[in-house]
PDB file of C-alpha atoms and ligand atoms in Angstrom:
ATOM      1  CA  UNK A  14      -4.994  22.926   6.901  1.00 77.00           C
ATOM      2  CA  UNK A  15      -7.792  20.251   6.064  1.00 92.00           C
ATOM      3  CA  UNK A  16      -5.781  16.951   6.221  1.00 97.00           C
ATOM      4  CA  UNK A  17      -6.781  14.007   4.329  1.00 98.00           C
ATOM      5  CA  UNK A  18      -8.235  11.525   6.531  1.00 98.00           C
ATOM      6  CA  UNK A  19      -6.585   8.104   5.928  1.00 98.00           C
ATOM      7  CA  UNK A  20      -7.476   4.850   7.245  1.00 98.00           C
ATOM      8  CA  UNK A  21      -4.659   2.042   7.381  1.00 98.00           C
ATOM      9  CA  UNK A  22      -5.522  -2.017   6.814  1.00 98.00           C
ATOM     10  CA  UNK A  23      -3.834  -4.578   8.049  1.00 98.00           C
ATOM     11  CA  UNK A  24      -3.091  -7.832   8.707  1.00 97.00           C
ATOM     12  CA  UNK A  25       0.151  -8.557  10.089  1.00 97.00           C
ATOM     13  CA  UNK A  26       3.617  -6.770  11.351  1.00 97.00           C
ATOM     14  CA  UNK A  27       2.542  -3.129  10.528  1.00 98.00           C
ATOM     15  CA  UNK A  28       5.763  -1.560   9.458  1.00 98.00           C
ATOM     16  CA  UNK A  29       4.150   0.449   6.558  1.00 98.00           C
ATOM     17  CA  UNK A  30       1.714   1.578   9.248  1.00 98.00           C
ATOM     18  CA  UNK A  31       4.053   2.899  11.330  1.00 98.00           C
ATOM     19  CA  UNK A  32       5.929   4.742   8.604  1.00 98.00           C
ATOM     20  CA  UNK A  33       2.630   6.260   7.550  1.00 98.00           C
ATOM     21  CA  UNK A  34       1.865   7.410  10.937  1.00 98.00           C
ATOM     22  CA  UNK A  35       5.611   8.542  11.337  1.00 98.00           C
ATOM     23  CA  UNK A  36       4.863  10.877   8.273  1.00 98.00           C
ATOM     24  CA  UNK A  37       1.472  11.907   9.579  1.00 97.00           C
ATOM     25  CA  UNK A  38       3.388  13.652  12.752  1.00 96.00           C
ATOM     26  CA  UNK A  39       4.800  16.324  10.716  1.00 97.00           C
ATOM     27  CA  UNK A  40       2.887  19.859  11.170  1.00 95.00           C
ATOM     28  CA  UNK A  41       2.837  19.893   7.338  1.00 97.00           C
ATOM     29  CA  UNK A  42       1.809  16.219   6.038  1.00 98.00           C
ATOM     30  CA  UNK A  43      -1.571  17.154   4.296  1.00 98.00           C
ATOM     31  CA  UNK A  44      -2.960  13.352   5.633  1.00 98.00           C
ATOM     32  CA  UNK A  45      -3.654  11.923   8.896  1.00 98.00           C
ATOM     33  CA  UNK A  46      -4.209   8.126   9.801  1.00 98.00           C
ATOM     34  CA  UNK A  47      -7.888   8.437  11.294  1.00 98.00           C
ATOM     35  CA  UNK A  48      -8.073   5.053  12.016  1.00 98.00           C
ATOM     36  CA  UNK A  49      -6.772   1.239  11.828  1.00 98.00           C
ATOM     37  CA  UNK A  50      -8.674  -1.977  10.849  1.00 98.00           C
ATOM     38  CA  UNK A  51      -7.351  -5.016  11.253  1.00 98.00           C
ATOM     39  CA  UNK A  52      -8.741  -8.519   9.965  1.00 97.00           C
ATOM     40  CA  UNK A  53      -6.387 -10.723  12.772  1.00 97.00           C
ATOM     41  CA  UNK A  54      -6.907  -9.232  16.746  1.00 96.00           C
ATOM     42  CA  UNK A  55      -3.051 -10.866  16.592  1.00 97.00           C
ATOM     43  CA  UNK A  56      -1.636  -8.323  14.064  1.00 97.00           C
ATOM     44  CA  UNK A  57       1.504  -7.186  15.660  1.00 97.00           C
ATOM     45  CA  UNK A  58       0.733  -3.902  13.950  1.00 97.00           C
ATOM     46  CA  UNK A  59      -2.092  -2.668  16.045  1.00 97.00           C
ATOM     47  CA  UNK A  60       0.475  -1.579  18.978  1.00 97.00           C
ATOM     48  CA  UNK A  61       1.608   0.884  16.525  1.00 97.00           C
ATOM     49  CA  UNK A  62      -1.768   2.333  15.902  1.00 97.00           C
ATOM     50  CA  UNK A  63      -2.582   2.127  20.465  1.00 96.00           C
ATOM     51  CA  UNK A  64       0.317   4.162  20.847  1.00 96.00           C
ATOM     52  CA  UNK A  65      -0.145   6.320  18.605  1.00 97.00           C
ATOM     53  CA  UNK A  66      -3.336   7.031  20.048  1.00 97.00           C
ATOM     54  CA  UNK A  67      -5.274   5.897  16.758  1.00 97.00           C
ATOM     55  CA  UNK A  68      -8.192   4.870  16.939  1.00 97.00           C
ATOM     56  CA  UNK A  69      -8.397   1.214  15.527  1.00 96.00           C
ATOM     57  CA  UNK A  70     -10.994  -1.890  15.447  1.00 97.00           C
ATOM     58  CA  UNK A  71     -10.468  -5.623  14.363  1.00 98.00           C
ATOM     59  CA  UNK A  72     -12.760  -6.648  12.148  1.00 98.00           C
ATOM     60  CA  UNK A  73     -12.405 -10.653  12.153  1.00 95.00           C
ATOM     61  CA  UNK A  74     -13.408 -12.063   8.747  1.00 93.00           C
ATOM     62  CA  UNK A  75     -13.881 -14.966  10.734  1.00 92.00           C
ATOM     63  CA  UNK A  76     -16.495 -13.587  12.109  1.00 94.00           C
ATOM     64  CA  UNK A  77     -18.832 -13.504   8.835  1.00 96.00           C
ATOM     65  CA  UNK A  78     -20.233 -15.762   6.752  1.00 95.00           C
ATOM     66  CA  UNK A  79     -19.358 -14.568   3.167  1.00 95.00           C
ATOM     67  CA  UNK A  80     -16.667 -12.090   1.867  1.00 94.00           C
ATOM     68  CA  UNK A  81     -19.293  -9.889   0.931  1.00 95.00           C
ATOM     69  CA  UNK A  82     -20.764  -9.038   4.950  1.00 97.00           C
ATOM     70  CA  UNK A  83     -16.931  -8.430   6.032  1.00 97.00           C
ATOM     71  CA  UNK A  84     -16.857  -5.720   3.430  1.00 98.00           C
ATOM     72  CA  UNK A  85     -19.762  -4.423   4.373  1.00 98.00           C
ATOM     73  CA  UNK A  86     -18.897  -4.095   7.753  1.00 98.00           C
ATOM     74  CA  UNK A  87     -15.415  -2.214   6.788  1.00 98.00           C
ATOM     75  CA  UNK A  88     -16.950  -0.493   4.441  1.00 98.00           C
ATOM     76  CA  UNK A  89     -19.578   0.793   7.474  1.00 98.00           C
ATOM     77  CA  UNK A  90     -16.724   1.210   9.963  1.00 98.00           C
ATOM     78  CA  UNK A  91     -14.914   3.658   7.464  1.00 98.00           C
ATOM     79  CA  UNK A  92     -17.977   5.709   6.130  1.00 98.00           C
ATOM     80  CA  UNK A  93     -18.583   6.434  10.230  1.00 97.00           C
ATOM     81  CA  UNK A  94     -15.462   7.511  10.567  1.00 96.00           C
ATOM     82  CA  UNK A  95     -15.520   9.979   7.520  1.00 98.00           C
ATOM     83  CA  UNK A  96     -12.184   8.305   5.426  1.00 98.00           C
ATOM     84  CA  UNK A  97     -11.159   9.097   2.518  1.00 98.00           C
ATOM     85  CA  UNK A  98      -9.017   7.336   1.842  1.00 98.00           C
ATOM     86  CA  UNK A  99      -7.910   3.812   2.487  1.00 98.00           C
ATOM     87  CA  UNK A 100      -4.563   2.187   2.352  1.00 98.00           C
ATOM     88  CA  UNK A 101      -3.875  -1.565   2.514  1.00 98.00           C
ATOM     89  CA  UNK A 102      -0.601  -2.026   4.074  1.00 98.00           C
ATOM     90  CA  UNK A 103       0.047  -6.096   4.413  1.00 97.00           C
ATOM     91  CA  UNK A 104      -4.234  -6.800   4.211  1.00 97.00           C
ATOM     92  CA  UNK A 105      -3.944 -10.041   3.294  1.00 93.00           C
ATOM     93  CA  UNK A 106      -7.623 -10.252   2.412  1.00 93.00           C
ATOM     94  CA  UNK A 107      -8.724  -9.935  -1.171  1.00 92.00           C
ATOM     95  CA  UNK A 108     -11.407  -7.412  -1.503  1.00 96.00           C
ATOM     96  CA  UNK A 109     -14.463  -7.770  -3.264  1.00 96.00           C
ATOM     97  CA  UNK A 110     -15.718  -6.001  -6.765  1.00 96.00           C
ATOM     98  CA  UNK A 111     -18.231  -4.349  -4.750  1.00 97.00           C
ATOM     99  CA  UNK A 112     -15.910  -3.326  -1.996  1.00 98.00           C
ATOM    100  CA  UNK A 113     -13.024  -2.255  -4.597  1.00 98.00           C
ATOM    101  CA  UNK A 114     -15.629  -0.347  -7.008  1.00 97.00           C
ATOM    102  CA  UNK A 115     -17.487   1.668  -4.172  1.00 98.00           C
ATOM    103  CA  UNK A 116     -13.784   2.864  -2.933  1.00 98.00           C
ATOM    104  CA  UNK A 117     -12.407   3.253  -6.959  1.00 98.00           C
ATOM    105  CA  UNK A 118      -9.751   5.847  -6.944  1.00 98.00           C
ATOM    106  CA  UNK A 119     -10.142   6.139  -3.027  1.00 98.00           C
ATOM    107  CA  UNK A 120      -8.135   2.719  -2.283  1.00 98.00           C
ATOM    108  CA  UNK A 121      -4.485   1.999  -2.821  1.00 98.00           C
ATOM    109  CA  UNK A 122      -1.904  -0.420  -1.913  1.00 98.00           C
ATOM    110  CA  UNK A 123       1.687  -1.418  -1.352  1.00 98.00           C
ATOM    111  CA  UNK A 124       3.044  -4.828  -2.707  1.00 98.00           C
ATOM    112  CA  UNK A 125       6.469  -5.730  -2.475  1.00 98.00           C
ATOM    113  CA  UNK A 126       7.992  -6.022  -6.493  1.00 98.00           C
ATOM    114  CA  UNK A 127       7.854  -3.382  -9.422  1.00 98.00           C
ATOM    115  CA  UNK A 128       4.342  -4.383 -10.837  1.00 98.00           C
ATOM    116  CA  UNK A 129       2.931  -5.771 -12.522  1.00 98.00           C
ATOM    117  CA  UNK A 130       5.942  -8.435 -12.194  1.00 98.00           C
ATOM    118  CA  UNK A 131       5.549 -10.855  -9.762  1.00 98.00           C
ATOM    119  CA  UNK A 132       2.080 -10.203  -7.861  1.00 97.00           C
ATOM    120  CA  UNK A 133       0.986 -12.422  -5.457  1.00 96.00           C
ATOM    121  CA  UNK A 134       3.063 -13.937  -2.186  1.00 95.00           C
ATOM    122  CA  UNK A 135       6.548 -14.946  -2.810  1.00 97.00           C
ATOM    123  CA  UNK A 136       7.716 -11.939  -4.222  1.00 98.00           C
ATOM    124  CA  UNK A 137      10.878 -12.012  -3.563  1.00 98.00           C
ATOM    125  CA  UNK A 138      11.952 -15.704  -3.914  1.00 98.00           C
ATOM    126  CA  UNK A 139      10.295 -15.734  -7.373  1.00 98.00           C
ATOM    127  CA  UNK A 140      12.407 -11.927  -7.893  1.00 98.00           C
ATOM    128  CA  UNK A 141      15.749 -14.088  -6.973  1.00 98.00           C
ATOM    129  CA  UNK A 142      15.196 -17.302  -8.809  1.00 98.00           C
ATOM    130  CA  UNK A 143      14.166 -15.154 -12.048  1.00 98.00           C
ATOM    131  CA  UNK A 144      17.485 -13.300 -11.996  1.00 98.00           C
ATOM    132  CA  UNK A 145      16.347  -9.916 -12.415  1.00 98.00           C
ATOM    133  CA  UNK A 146      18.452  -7.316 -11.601  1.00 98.00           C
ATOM    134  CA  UNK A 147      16.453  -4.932  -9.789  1.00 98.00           C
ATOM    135  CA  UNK A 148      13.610  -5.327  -7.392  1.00 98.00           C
ATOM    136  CA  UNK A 149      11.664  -2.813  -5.626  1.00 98.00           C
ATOM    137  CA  UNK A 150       7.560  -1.862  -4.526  1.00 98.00           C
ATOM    138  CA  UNK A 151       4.691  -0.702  -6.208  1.00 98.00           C
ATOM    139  CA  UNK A 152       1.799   1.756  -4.701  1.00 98.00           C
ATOM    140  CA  UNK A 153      -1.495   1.363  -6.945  1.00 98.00           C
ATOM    141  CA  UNK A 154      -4.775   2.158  -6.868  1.00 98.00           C
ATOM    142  CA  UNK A 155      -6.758  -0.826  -6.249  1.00 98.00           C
ATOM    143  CA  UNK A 156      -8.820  -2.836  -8.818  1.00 97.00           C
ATOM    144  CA  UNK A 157     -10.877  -5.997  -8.299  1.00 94.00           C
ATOM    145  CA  UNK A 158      -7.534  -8.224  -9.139  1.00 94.00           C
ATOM    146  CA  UNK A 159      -4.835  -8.918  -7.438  1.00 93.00           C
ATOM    147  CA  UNK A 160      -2.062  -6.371  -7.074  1.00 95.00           C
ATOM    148  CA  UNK A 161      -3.310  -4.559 -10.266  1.00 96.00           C
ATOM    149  CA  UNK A 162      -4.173  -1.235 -10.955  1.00 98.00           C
ATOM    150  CA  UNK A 163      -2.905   2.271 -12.041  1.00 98.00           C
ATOM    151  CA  UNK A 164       0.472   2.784 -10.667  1.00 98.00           C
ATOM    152  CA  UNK A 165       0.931   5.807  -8.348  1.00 98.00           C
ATOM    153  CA  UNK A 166       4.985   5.312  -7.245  1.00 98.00           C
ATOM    154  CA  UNK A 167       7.351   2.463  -7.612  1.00 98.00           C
ATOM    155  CA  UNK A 168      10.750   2.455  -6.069  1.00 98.00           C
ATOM    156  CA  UNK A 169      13.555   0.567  -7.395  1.00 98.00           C
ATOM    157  CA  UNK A 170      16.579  -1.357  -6.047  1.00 98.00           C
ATOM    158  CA  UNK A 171      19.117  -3.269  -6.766  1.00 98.00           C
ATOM    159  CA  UNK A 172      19.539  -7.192  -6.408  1.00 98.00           C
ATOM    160  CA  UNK A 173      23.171  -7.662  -5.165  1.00 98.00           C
ATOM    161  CA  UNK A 174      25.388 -10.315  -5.256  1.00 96.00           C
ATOM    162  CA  UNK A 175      24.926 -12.830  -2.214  1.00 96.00           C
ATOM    163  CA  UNK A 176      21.347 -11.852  -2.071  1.00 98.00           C
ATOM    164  CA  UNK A 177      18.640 -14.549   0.243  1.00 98.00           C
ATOM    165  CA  UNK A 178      15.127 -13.481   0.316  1.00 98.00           C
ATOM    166  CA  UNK A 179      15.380 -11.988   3.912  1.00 98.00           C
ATOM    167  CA  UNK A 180      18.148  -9.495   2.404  1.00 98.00           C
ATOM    168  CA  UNK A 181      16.147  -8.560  -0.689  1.00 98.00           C
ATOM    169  CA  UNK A 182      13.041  -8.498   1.124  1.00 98.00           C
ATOM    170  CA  UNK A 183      14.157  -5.924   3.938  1.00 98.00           C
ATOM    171  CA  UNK A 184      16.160  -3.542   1.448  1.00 98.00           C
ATOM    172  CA  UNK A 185      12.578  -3.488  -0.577  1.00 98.00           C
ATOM    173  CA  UNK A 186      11.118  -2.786   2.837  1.00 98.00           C
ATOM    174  CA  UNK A 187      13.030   0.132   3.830  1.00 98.00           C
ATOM    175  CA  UNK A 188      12.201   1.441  -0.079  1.00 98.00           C
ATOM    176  CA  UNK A 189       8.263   0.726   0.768  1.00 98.00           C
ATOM    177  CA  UNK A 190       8.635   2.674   4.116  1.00 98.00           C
ATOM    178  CA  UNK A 191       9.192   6.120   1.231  1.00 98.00           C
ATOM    179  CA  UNK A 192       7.112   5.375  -0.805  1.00 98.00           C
ATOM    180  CA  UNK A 193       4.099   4.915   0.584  1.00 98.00           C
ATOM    181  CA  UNK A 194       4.117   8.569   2.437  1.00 98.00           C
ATOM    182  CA  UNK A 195       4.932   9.870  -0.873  1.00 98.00           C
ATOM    183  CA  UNK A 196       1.793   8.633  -2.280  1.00 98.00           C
ATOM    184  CA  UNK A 197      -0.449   9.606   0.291  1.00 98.00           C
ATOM    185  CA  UNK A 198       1.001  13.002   0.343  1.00 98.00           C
ATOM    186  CA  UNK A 199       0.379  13.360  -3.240  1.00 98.00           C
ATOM    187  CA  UNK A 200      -2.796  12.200  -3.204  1.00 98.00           C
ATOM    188  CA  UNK A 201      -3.361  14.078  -0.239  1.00 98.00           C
ATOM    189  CA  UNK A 202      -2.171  17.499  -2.242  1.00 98.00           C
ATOM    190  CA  UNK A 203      -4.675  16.854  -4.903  1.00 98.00           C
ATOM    191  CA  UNK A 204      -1.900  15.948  -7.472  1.00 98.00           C
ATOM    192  CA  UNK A 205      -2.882  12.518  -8.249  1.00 98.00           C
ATOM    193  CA  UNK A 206      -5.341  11.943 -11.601  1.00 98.00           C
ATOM    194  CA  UNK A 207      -6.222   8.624 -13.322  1.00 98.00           C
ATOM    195  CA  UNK A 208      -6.766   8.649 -16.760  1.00 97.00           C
ATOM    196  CA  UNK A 209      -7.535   6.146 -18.810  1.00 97.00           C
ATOM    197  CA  UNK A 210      -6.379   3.965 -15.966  1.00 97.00           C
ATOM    198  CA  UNK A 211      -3.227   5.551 -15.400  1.00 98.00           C
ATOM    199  CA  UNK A 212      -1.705   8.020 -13.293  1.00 98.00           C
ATOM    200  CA  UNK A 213      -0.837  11.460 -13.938  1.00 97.00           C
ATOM    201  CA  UNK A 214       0.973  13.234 -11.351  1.00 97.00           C
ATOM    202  CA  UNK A 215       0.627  17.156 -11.247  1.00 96.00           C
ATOM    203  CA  UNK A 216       4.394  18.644 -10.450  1.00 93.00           C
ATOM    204  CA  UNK A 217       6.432  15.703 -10.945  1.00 90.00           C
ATOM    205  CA  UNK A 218       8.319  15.858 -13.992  1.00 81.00           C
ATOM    206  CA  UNK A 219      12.188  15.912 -13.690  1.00 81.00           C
ATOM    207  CA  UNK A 220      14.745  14.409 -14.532  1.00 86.00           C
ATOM    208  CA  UNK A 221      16.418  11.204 -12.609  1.00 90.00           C
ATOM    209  CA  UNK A 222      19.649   9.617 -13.450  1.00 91.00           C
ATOM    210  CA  UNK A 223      19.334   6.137 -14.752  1.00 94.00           C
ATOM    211  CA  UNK A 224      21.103   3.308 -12.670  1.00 95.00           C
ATOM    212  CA  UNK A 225      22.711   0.299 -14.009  1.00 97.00           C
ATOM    213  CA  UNK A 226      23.141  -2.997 -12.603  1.00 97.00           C
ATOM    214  CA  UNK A 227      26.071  -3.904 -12.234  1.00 96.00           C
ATOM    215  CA  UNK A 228      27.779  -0.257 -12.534  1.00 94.00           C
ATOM    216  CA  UNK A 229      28.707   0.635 -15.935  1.00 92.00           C
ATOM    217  CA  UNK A 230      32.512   1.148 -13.703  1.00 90.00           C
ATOM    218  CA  UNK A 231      32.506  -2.183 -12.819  1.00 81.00           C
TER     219      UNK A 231
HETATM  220  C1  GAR B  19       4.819  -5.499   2.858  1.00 72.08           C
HETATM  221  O1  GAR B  19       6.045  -5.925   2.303  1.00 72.08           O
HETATM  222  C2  GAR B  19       3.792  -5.292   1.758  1.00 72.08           C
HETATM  223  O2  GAR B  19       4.343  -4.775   0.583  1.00 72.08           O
HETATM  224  C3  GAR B  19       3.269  -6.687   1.566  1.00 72.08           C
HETATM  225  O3  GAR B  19       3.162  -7.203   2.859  1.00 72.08           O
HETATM  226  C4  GAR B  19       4.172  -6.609   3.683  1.00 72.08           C
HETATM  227  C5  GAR B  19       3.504  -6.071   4.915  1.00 72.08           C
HETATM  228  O4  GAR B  19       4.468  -5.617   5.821  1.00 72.08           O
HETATM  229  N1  GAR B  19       2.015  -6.697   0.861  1.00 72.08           N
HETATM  230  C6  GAR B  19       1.698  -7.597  -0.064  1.00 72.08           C
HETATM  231  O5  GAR B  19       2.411  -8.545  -0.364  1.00 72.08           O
HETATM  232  C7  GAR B  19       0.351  -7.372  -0.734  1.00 72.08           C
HETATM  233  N2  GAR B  19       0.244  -8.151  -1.925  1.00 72.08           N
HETATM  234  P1  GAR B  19       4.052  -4.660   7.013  1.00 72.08           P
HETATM  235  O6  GAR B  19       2.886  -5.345   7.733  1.00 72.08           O
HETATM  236  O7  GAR B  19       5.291  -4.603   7.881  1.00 72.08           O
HETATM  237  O8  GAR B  19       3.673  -3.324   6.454  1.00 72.08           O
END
């Protein structure tokens, strides 16, 4: 089997890293993380990638003058390594149009709330102090704005009472962690289509049961 080859960014912790790789070590996962960039040598996340054995590079944006050479030089380092595709996972750099259009339909990402509600950092204190009553994570396919794009897989959950934003924030986590496997390994099995910017997904029709917040016994 011809898996995917999959590049991981990041920027930071690297928890949606490791779950990715975790997925990648089944026999049958049609992707494999290739390779890990990381804008910040101090991303916690890059000890996943070492002992993993995954081959990874920082690529400092410090380093370069305008936004437009450090995309060029990720955009170099992943065309030498063959990827196809590329998955921010807490990049906390916003790519440019030229970047984001030369990867179209080849770049997604994970952002902490059900999109397009609340984009941007903050997530979940903004989630809280609005009231709503579930929270969750988006995967998308990447366009030149901020957390927007065609929407691959959300996962919802459930504010509960007594909720901070450490609580919310690490049972959206743990939701992120399933969902972003599941979109690579759509993608991966050729499943994934956009049209008219959004996503149909081949296979995937059934029936879910719908939740309610509070319980409808309570
Ligand atoms: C994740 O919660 C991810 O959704 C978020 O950063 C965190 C990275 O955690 N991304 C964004 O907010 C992008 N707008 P990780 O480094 O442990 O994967």
């Amino acid at each position: 089997m011809a898996r995917l080859k999959v590049a991981v960014l990041i920027s930071g912790r690297g928890s949606n890293l490791a779950a990715l790789i975790a997925a990648c070590a089944a026999a049958d996962f049609p992707a494999a993380v290739a390779l890990v960039l990381s804008n910040r040598a101090d991303a916690a996340g890059l000890a996943h990638a070492a002992r993993a054995g995954i081959p990874c590079r920082v690529i400092a944006h410090r380093d370069f003058a305008t936004r437009e050479a450090f995309d060029e030089a990720l955009d170099l380092a992943l065309r030498a390594d063959g990827i196809e595709l590329v998955c921010l996972a807490g990049f906390m750099r916003l790519l440019g149009a030229d970047f984001v259009t030369r990867w179209r339909d080849r770049l997604i990402n994970i952002h902490p709330s059900l999109l397009p509600a609340f984009p941007g950092l903050g997530t979940h204190a903004r989630a809280l102090a609005a009231g709503v009553r579930f929270a969750g994570c988006t995967v998308h396919f990447v366009r030149p704005a901020m957390d927007e794009g065609p929407i691959i897989v959300q996962a919802a959950v459930p504010v509960l009472p007594g909720d901070d934003e450490a609580r919310l924030a690490a049972r959206v986590l743990a939701a992120e962690h399933r969902s972003y496997p599941l979109a690579v390994r759509l993608i991966a099995e050729g499943r994934v289509r956009v049209a008219d910017e959004r996503v149909e997904i081949d296979g995937a029709a059934g029936q879910m049961p719908v939740v309610l917040n509070p319980p409808d016994s309570a």
